[in-house]
Coordinates of C-alpha atoms in Angstrom, one line a residue:
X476 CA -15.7 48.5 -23.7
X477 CA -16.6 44.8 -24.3
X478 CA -19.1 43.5 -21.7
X479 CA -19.1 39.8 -23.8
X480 CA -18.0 36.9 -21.2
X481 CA -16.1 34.5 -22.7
X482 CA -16.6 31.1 -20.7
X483 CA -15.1 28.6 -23.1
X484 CA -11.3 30.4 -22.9
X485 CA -10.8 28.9 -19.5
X486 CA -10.9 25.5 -18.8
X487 CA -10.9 24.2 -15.0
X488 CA -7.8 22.5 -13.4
X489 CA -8.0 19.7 -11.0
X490 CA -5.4 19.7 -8.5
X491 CA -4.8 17.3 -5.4
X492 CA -5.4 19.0 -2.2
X493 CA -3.0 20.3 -0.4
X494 CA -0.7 18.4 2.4
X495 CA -2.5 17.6 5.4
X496 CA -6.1 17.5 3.7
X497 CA -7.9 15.1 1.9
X498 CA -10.7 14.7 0.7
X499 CA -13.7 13.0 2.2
X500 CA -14.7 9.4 1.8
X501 CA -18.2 10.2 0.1
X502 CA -19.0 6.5 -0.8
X503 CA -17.6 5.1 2.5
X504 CA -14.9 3.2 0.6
X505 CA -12.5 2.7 4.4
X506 CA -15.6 3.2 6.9
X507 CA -14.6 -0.5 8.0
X508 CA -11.2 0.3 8.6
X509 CA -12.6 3.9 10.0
X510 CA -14.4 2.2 12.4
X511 CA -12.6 -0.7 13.8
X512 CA -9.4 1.8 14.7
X513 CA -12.4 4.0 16.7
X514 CA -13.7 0.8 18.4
X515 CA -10.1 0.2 19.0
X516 CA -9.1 3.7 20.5
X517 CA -12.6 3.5 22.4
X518 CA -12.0 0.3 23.7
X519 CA -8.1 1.5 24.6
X520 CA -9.3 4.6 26.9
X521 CA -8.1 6.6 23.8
X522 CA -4.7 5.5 23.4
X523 CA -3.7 5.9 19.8
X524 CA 0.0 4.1 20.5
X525 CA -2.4 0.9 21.1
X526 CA -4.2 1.3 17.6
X527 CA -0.9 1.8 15.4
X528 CA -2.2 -1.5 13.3
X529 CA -6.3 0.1 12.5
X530 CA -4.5 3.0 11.9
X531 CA -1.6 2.1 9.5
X532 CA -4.8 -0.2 8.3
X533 CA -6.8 2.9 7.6
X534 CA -3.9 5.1 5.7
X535 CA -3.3 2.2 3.3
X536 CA -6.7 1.9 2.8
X537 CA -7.4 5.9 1.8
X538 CA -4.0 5.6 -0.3
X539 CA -5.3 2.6 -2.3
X540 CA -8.1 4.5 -3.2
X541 CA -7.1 7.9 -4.1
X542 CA -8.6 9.7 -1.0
X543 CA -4.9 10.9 0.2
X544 CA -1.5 11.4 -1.2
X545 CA 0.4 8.1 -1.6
X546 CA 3.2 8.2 0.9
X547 CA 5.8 5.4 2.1
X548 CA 4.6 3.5 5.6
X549 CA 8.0 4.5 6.8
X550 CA 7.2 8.7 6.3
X551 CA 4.1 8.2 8.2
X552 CA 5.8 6.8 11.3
X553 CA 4.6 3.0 10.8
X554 CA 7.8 1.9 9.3
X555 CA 8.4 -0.8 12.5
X556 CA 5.0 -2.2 11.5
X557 CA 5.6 -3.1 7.8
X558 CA 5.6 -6.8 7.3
X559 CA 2.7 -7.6 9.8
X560 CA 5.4 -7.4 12.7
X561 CA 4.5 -4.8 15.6
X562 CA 7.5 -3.8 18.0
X563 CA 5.9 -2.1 20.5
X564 CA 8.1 0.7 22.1
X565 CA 8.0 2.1 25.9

């Protein structure tokens, strides 16, 4: 019976998280776009629908720098804000 441990014959594999997690913004790479959409939804009584811009905002910003999947505007619900123009629906 061999007791040896062989450490080199497996090497780790990286792998993005799963859907619906992400990892952490250690170096606070979007805290200004983290906390201008939480002074928005303060100053909004908490009304996300009124901070659809800082939000979209936000997203981009974690997808530009690696801290989420990249997904289209339009999958994450912001499609009527792409182009700078906000239609605001009741």
């Amino acid at each position: 019976m061999s007791t040896a441990m062989n450490f080199g014959t497996k090497s780790f594999q990286p792998r993005p998280p799963d859907k619906g997690s992400f990892p952490l913004d250690h170096l606070g790479e979007c805290k200004s776009f983290k906390d201008k959409f939480m002074k928005c939804l303060y100053d909004n009584h908490f009304e996300n629908a009124l901070c659809r811009n800082e939000s979209k905002e936000y997203l981009e910003c974690r997808m530009e720098r690696k801290l989420m999947l990249q997904e289209p505007l339009e999958k994450l619900g912001f499609g009527d804000l792409i182009g700078g123009k906000s239609e605001a629906k009741k």
